[in-house]
């Protein structure tokens, strides 16, 4: 008995929305027939319940258009404008169709709907390397042969708020979680090959201006700005091997996952430049983004340079450097619109 009651309850819950939707579709057809017959007084009341809830998006659009015409022909301009505002709130990217009535087109042309802000999220990968500012080490730095390079691809994910300023110009406010990985290598004394892979986990807060060219489905853009960052964690993997005859008598040394967070500056600044392309979809964009982050800050804590274990184990000290990296991201933006009377 209980099972039968449960089945009946579930069936009623599933059937009721479908019944309501079918009923609203019939009401819309009835309202359109009344309009064709010139009987317009009862149409607003007839459509009111289904406009609140019951129409499909396409039916709601038809009903709002019909209601606008009803108020226009009934000489109620303020009511017609109110419905037009609701219509544009629901359909901010609507474009006039060839079969739209002249009265609807005329009222529509009196309004302007523009995006004023968008929010979005993105993720991607990056390639990082460092730029030497001044070499340091327990050897003659005039004979310095160390070099920085790219290690493993990194990762970034972030969120953005984009504010339209004028035309295609936007102010972009972002927060990004970034993992960068880069390498350092040096051949010391002609026989000791030292390799270090360093990984940083960061929070960055870029502020940039971007300009979008054109308003088609595909639209390229350029970006320029700056980024303030905070270091969350840094660690290094060290390796030392030998070449020539020394490799016969000396064993390689390897130390992994050494925490060096306290040896790196907590705050830093980057310059940012980039380009990308947007693909317009209803109420937003997908986009591909390419950026260069150019380091403006020395990342090394100078006071700890000579108090580190690697100085004595691997015969290297932290040289002053800043970090640069190239990012590639894919993202999505959702747009918010504002409707104004022209």
Short mmCIF file of C-alpha atoms in Angstrom, two decimals:
data_model
loop_
_atom_site.label_atom_id
_atom_site.label_comp_id
_atom_site.label_asym_id
_atom_site.label_seq_id
_atom_site.Cartn_x
_atom_site.Cartn_y
_atom_site.Cartn_z
CA UNK A 1 0.00 0.00 0.00
CA UNK A 2 2.80 2.41 0.94
CA UNK A 3 4.65 1.61 -2.28
CA UNK A 4 1.54 2.39 -4.33
CA UNK A 5 1.10 5.74 -2.53
CA UNK A 6 4.74 6.66 -3.15
CA UNK A 7 4.41 5.82 -6.86
CA UNK A 8 1.26 7.95 -7.10
CA UNK A 9 2.97 10.91 -5.40
CA UNK A 10 6.01 10.73 -7.68
CA UNK A 11 3.82 10.41 -10.73
CA UNK A 12 1.81 13.47 -9.74
CA UNK A 13 5.00 15.49 -9.20
CA UNK A 14 6.33 14.54 -12.62
CA UNK A 15 3.07 14.98 -14.47
CA UNK A 16 2.11 18.36 -12.96
CA UNK A 17 4.90 20.44 -14.59
CA UNK A 18 4.23 18.87 -17.98
CA UNK A 19 0.50 19.50 -17.58
CA UNK A 20 1.16 23.10 -16.54
CA UNK A 21 3.48 23.63 -19.50
CA UNK A 22 0.94 22.21 -21.95
CA UNK A 23 -1.78 24.34 -20.38
CA UNK A 24 0.34 27.50 -20.74
CA UNK A 25 1.06 26.67 -24.37
CA UNK A 26 -2.70 26.48 -24.96
CA UNK A 27 -3.20 29.77 -23.12
CA UNK A 28 -0.61 31.46 -25.34
CA UNK A 29 -2.36 30.19 -28.48
CA UNK A 30 -5.67 31.43 -27.11
CA UNK A 31 -4.17 34.87 -26.37
CA UNK A 32 -2.75 35.10 -29.90
CA UNK A 33 -6.15 34.22 -31.36
CA UNK A 34 -7.83 36.92 -29.25
CA UNK A 35 -5.25 39.44 -30.45
CA UNK A 36 -5.89 38.50 -34.09
CA UNK A 37 -9.61 39.07 -33.44
CA UNK A 38 -8.94 42.49 -31.89
CA UNK A 39 -10.04 41.40 -28.39
CA UNK A 40 -7.10 42.62 -26.33
CA UNK A 41 -8.53 43.69 -22.95
CA UNK A 42 -8.34 40.25 -21.35
CA UNK A 43 -4.94 39.22 -22.70
CA UNK A 44 -2.74 40.66 -19.88
CA UNK A 45 -4.70 38.82 -17.20
CA UNK A 46 -4.78 35.67 -19.29
CA UNK A 47 -0.98 35.61 -19.66
CA UNK A 48 -0.01 36.83 -16.18
CA UNK A 49 0.19 33.46 -14.37
CA UNK A 50 2.17 31.71 -17.09
CA UNK A 51 4.56 34.66 -17.46
CA UNK A 52 5.54 34.21 -13.84
CA UNK A 53 6.05 30.49 -14.29
CA UNK A 54 4.97 28.01 -16.92
CA UNK A 55 6.22 29.17 -20.31
CA UNK A 56 9.26 27.75 -22.03
CA UNK A 57 11.87 30.41 -22.92
CA UNK A 58 10.59 30.56 -26.50
CA UNK A 59 6.95 30.81 -25.37
CA UNK A 60 7.84 33.50 -22.85
CA UNK A 61 9.46 35.54 -25.60
CA UNK A 62 6.34 35.22 -27.76
CA UNK A 63 4.12 36.14 -24.82
CA UNK A 64 6.18 39.24 -23.95
CA UNK A 65 6.13 40.42 -27.56
CA UNK A 66 2.37 39.91 -27.65
CA UNK A 67 1.87 41.79 -24.39
CA UNK A 68 3.96 44.71 -25.65
CA UNK A 69 1.73 44.98 -28.71
CA UNK A 70 -1.39 44.77 -26.54
CA UNK A 71 -0.27 47.72 -24.42
CA UNK A 72 0.81 49.72 -27.48
CA UNK A 73 -2.60 49.26 -29.17
CA UNK A 74 -4.37 49.90 -25.87
CA UNK A 75 -2.53 53.24 -25.57
CA UNK A 76 -0.63 52.25 -22.40
CA UNK A 77 2.98 53.28 -23.22
CA UNK A 78 4.37 52.97 -19.68
CA UNK A 79 3.11 49.38 -19.38
CA UNK A 80 4.57 48.58 -22.82
CA UNK A 81 7.95 49.98 -21.76
CA UNK A 82 7.92 47.97 -18.54
CA UNK A 83 7.34 44.75 -20.47
CA UNK A 84 10.05 45.73 -22.98
CA UNK A 85 12.52 46.19 -20.12
CA UNK A 86 11.68 42.72 -18.81
CA UNK A 87 11.98 41.34 -22.34
CA UNK A 88 15.47 42.86 -22.73
CA UNK A 89 16.49 41.68 -19.25
CA UNK A 90 15.64 38.11 -20.33
CA UNK A 91 17.03 38.54 -23.87
CA UNK A 92 19.79 41.17 -23.69
CA UNK A 93 21.36 40.10 -26.98
CA UNK A 94 18.12 40.06 -28.99
CA UNK A 95 18.26 41.35 -32.55
CA UNK A 96 15.23 42.50 -34.53
CA UNK A 97 13.84 39.78 -36.79
CA UNK A 98 12.28 40.39 -40.24
CA UNK A 99 8.84 39.26 -39.02
CA UNK A 100 8.80 41.50 -35.91
CA UNK A 101 5.84 43.95 -36.05
CA UNK A 102 6.69 47.59 -36.73
CA UNK A 103 5.24 48.69 -33.38
CA UNK A 104 7.52 46.28 -31.49
CA UNK A 105 10.53 47.35 -33.61
CA UNK A 106 9.87 51.03 -32.93
CA UNK A 107 9.68 50.55 -29.16
CA UNK A 108 12.71 48.23 -29.20
CA UNK A 109 14.79 50.90 -30.98
CA UNK A 110 14.14 53.26 -28.06
CA UNK A 111 16.26 51.11 -25.74
CA UNK A 112 19.96 50.33 -25.58
CA UNK A 113 21.25 47.15 -23.95
CA UNK A 114 24.99 46.93 -23.33
CA UNK A 115 27.23 44.66 -21.25
CA UNK A 116 28.77 46.51 -18.33
CA UNK A 117 30.54 43.69 -16.47
CA UNK A 118 31.47 40.05 -16.77
CA UNK A 119 32.81 37.40 -14.42
CA UNK A 120 34.78 34.37 -15.44
CA UNK A 121 37.17 31.56 -14.65
CA UNK A 122 40.13 30.10 -16.48
CA UNK A 123 42.88 27.49 -16.24
CA UNK A 124 45.94 26.58 -18.19
CA UNK A 125 49.65 25.85 -18.24
CA UNK A 126 52.85 27.88 -18.15
CA UNK A 127 56.56 27.72 -18.94
CA UNK A 128 58.88 29.51 -16.52
CA UNK A 129 62.50 30.51 -16.42
CA UNK A 130 64.59 33.00 -14.44
CA UNK A 131 66.66 36.00 -15.43
CA UNK A 132 70.01 36.39 -13.67
CA UNK A 133 70.54 39.73 -11.94
CA UNK A 134 73.89 39.05 -10.24
CA UNK A 135 75.76 35.74 -9.84
CA UNK A 136 76.92 34.45 -6.46
CA UNK A 137 78.75 31.27 -5.52
CA UNK A 138 81.75 29.81 -3.61
CA UNK A 139 83.92 30.06 -6.72
CA UNK A 140 85.22 32.72 -9.07
CA UNK A 141 82.03 34.25 -10.43
CA UNK A 142 84.00 35.84 -13.26
CA UNK A 143 84.13 32.32 -14.66
CA UNK A 144 80.42 31.81 -14.05
CA UNK A 145 78.79 29.32 -16.41
CA UNK A 146 75.43 28.85 -14.69
CA UNK A 147 72.20 29.17 -16.63
CA UNK A 148 68.48 29.09 -15.92
CA UNK A 149 66.04 27.18 -18.06
CA UNK A 150 62.58 25.66 -18.32
CA UNK A 151 61.85 22.60 -16.18
CA UNK A 152 58.37 21.03 -16.04
CA UNK A 153 55.28 22.82 -17.40
CA UNK A 154 53.44 24.69 -14.65
CA UNK A 155 49.77 25.21 -13.91
CA UNK A 156 47.48 28.16 -13.21
CA UNK A 157 43.80 28.62 -12.43
CA UNK A 158 41.99 31.81 -11.63
CA UNK A 159 38.91 33.99 -11.56
CA UNK A 160 38.28 37.40 -13.07
CA UNK A 161 35.97 40.39 -12.89
CA UNK A 162 35.96 42.47 -16.07
CA UNK A 163 34.46 45.98 -16.11
CA UNK A 164 33.63 47.64 -19.43
CA UNK A 165 34.99 51.20 -19.48
CA UNK A 166 34.26 52.44 -22.99
CA UNK A 167 34.01 50.84 -26.41
CA UNK A 168 36.20 47.75 -26.36
CA UNK A 169 38.27 48.91 -23.37
CA UNK A 170 37.96 46.86 -20.17
CA UNK A 171 39.45 46.89 -16.69
CA UNK A 172 40.39 43.34 -15.64
CA UNK A 173 40.73 42.37 -11.96
CA UNK A 174 41.96 38.80 -11.39
CA UNK A 175 43.19 36.38 -8.76
CA UNK A 176 45.34 33.45 -9.90
CA UNK A 177 46.80 30.38 -8.21
CA UNK A 178 50.04 29.55 -10.03
CA UNK A 179 52.62 26.77 -9.92
CA UNK A 180 55.91 27.61 -11.68
CA UNK A 181 58.84 25.28 -12.19
CA UNK A 182 62.26 26.25 -13.56
CA UNK A 183 65.80 24.87 -13.56
CA UNK A 184 69.36 25.97 -12.84
CA UNK A 185 72.51 24.18 -14.02
CA UNK A 186 76.22 24.90 -13.75
CA UNK A 187 79.43 23.06 -14.57
CA UNK A 188 81.79 23.80 -11.69
CA UNK A 189 85.56 23.46 -11.72
CA UNK A 190 85.29 21.73 -15.07
CA UNK A 191 84.03 18.40 -13.69
CA UNK A 192 81.10 18.93 -11.23
CA UNK A 193 77.74 19.19 -12.97
CA UNK A 194 75.13 20.76 -10.63
CA UNK A 195 71.41 20.79 -11.45
CA UNK A 196 68.58 22.34 -9.43
CA UNK A 197 64.84 22.33 -10.16
CA UNK A 198 62.92 24.96 -8.24
CA UNK A 199 59.14 25.04 -7.86
CA UNK A 200 57.05 27.98 -6.62
CA UNK A 201 53.40 28.04 -5.58
CA UNK A 202 51.98 31.55 -5.71
CA UNK A 203 48.91 33.71 -5.46
CA UNK A 204 48.86 36.55 -7.96
CA UNK A 205 46.51 39.51 -8.36
CA UNK A 206 46.88 41.03 -11.84
CA UNK A 207 45.26 44.34 -12.76
CA UNK A 208 45.21 45.03 -16.48
CA UNK A 209 43.56 46.94 -19.29
CA UNK A 210 42.42 44.99 -22.33
CA UNK A 211 41.10 46.22 -25.66
CA UNK A 212 38.89 44.07 -27.88
CA UNK A 213 38.91 44.66 -31.63
CA UNK A 214 35.51 44.33 -33.29
CA UNK A 215 32.28 42.79 -32.05
CA UNK A 216 31.94 39.71 -34.23
CA UNK A 217 31.66 36.12 -33.09
CA UNK A 218 35.47 35.93 -33.08
CA UNK A 219 37.20 38.98 -31.60
CA UNK A 220 40.94 39.38 -30.82
CA UNK A 221 42.19 41.48 -27.92
CA UNK A 222 45.39 42.87 -26.40
CA UNK A 223 46.23 43.26 -22.70
CA UNK A 224 48.76 45.21 -20.60
CA UNK A 225 49.05 45.60 -16.83
CA UNK A 226 50.86 44.61 -13.64
CA UNK A 227 50.55 41.89 -11.01
CA UNK A 228 51.14 41.82 -7.26
CA UNK A 229 52.02 38.38 -5.92
CA UNK A 230 52.47 36.42 -2.71
CA UNK A 231 54.67 33.36 -2.41
CA UNK A 232 52.93 30.44 -0.72
CA UNK A 233 55.62 27.77 -0.95
CA UNK A 234 58.97 27.12 -2.63
CA UNK A 235 61.12 24.00 -2.75
CA UNK A 236 64.10 22.69 -4.71
CA UNK A 237 65.45 19.38 -5.94
CA UNK A 238 69.28 19.29 -6.04
CA UNK A 239 71.53 16.95 -7.98
CA UNK A 240 75.31 16.85 -8.38
CA UNK A 241 77.09 14.49 -10.75
CA UNK A 242 80.60 14.25 -12.12
CA UNK A 243 82.24 14.02 -15.51
CA UNK A 244 85.52 12.58 -16.71
CA UNK A 245 87.77 10.62 -14.36
CA UNK A 246 86.09 12.13 -11.29
CA UNK A 247 82.94 10.15 -12.09
CA UNK A 248 84.88 6.95 -11.31
CA UNK A 249 85.83 7.89 -7.75
CA UNK A 250 83.01 10.30 -6.77
CA UNK A 251 79.38 9.24 -6.33
CA UNK A 252 76.49 11.47 -7.44
CA UNK A 253 74.64 13.38 -4.73
CA UNK A 254 70.89 13.94 -4.78
CA UNK A 255 68.55 15.75 -2.37
CA UNK A 256 64.85 16.15 -3.15
CA UNK A 257 62.06 18.37 -1.90
CA UNK A 258 64.12 20.81 0.15
CA UNK A 259 61.89 23.58 1.50
CA UNK A 260 63.37 26.96 0.56
CA UNK A 261 60.32 29.15 1.24
CA UNK A 262 62.17 31.23 3.84
CA UNK A 263 64.96 31.88 1.32
CA UNK A 264 62.61 33.62 -1.14
CA UNK A 265 60.95 37.00 -0.82
CA UNK A 266 57.32 36.76 0.18
CA UNK A 267 56.07 39.60 -2.04
CA UNK A 268 56.87 40.37 -5.65
CA UNK A 269 55.71 42.36 -8.67
CA UNK A 270 55.35 41.40 -12.33
CA UNK A 271 54.65 43.31 -15.50
CA UNK A 272 51.99 41.65 -17.65
CA UNK A 273 51.35 41.76 -21.39
CA UNK A 274 49.29 39.46 -23.56
CA UNK A 275 46.87 38.77 -26.35
CA UNK A 276 43.99 36.43 -27.00
CA UNK A 277 40.80 35.78 -28.88
CA UNK A 278 37.19 35.57 -27.72
CA UNK A 279 34.43 33.39 -29.15
CA UNK A 280 31.01 34.88 -28.47
CA UNK A 281 28.21 32.65 -27.17
CA UNK A 282 24.84 33.64 -25.64
CA UNK A 283 25.43 35.74 -22.51
CA UNK A 284 29.21 35.40 -22.61
CA UNK A 285 32.43 34.26 -24.26
CA UNK A 286 34.87 31.42 -24.38
CA UNK A 287 38.40 32.68 -24.84
CA UNK A 288 42.01 31.66 -25.40
CA UNK A 289 44.61 33.77 -23.59
CA UNK A 290 48.39 34.07 -24.02
CA UNK A 291 50.40 36.18 -21.54
CA UNK A 292 53.94 37.03 -20.52
CA UNK A 293 54.67 37.74 -16.85
CA UNK A 294 57.97 39.61 -16.56
CA UNK A 295 59.47 39.71 -13.08
CA UNK A 296 60.20 43.10 -11.55
CA UNK A 297 61.40 41.85 -8.14
CA UNK A 298 64.51 40.06 -6.94
CA UNK A 299 63.21 36.86 -5.35
CA UNK A 300 66.25 35.97 -3.23
CA UNK A 301 66.56 36.82 0.49
CA UNK A 302 70.13 38.09 0.48
CA UNK A 303 70.77 37.56 4.19
CA UNK A 304 70.29 33.80 3.89
CA UNK A 305 72.48 33.37 0.86
CA UNK A 306 75.47 31.83 2.63
CA UNK A 307 73.70 30.03 5.48
CA UNK A 308 72.21 27.28 3.37
CA UNK A 309 73.14 23.60 3.28
CA UNK A 310 73.51 23.55 -0.55
CA UNK A 311 76.44 25.97 -0.24
CA UNK A 312 78.46 23.24 1.48
CA UNK A 313 76.93 20.16 -0.15
CA UNK A 314 76.59 21.30 -3.77
CA UNK A 315 78.89 24.34 -3.75
CA UNK A 316 76.23 26.71 -5.03
CA UNK A 317 74.64 29.82 -3.52
CA UNK A 318 71.49 31.64 -4.58
CA UNK A 319 72.25 34.14 -7.29
CA UNK A 320 69.94 37.15 -7.51
CA UNK A 321 67.21 36.54 -10.07
CA UNK A 322 63.66 37.38 -11.05
CA UNK A 323 61.17 34.91 -12.50
CA UNK A 324 59.57 35.24 -15.95
CA UNK A 325 56.97 32.95 -17.44
CA UNK A 326 54.66 32.46 -20.39
CA UNK A 327 51.07 31.31 -19.76
CA UNK A 328 48.43 29.77 -21.98
CA UNK A 329 44.87 29.59 -20.63
CA UNK A 330 41.35 28.77 -21.74
CA UNK A 331 38.43 30.44 -19.98
CA UNK A 332 34.77 31.36 -19.87
CA UNK A 333 33.11 34.71 -19.15
CA UNK A 334 29.49 35.37 -18.24
CA UNK A 335 28.22 38.87 -19.08
CA UNK A 336 25.86 41.16 -17.19
CA UNK A 337 23.82 43.71 -19.14
CA UNK A 338 22.31 47.11 -18.43
CA UNK A 339 19.23 48.37 -20.29
CA UNK A 340 18.81 52.12 -20.79
CA UNK A 341 16.30 54.34 -22.55
CA UNK A 342 17.90 56.03 -25.56
#
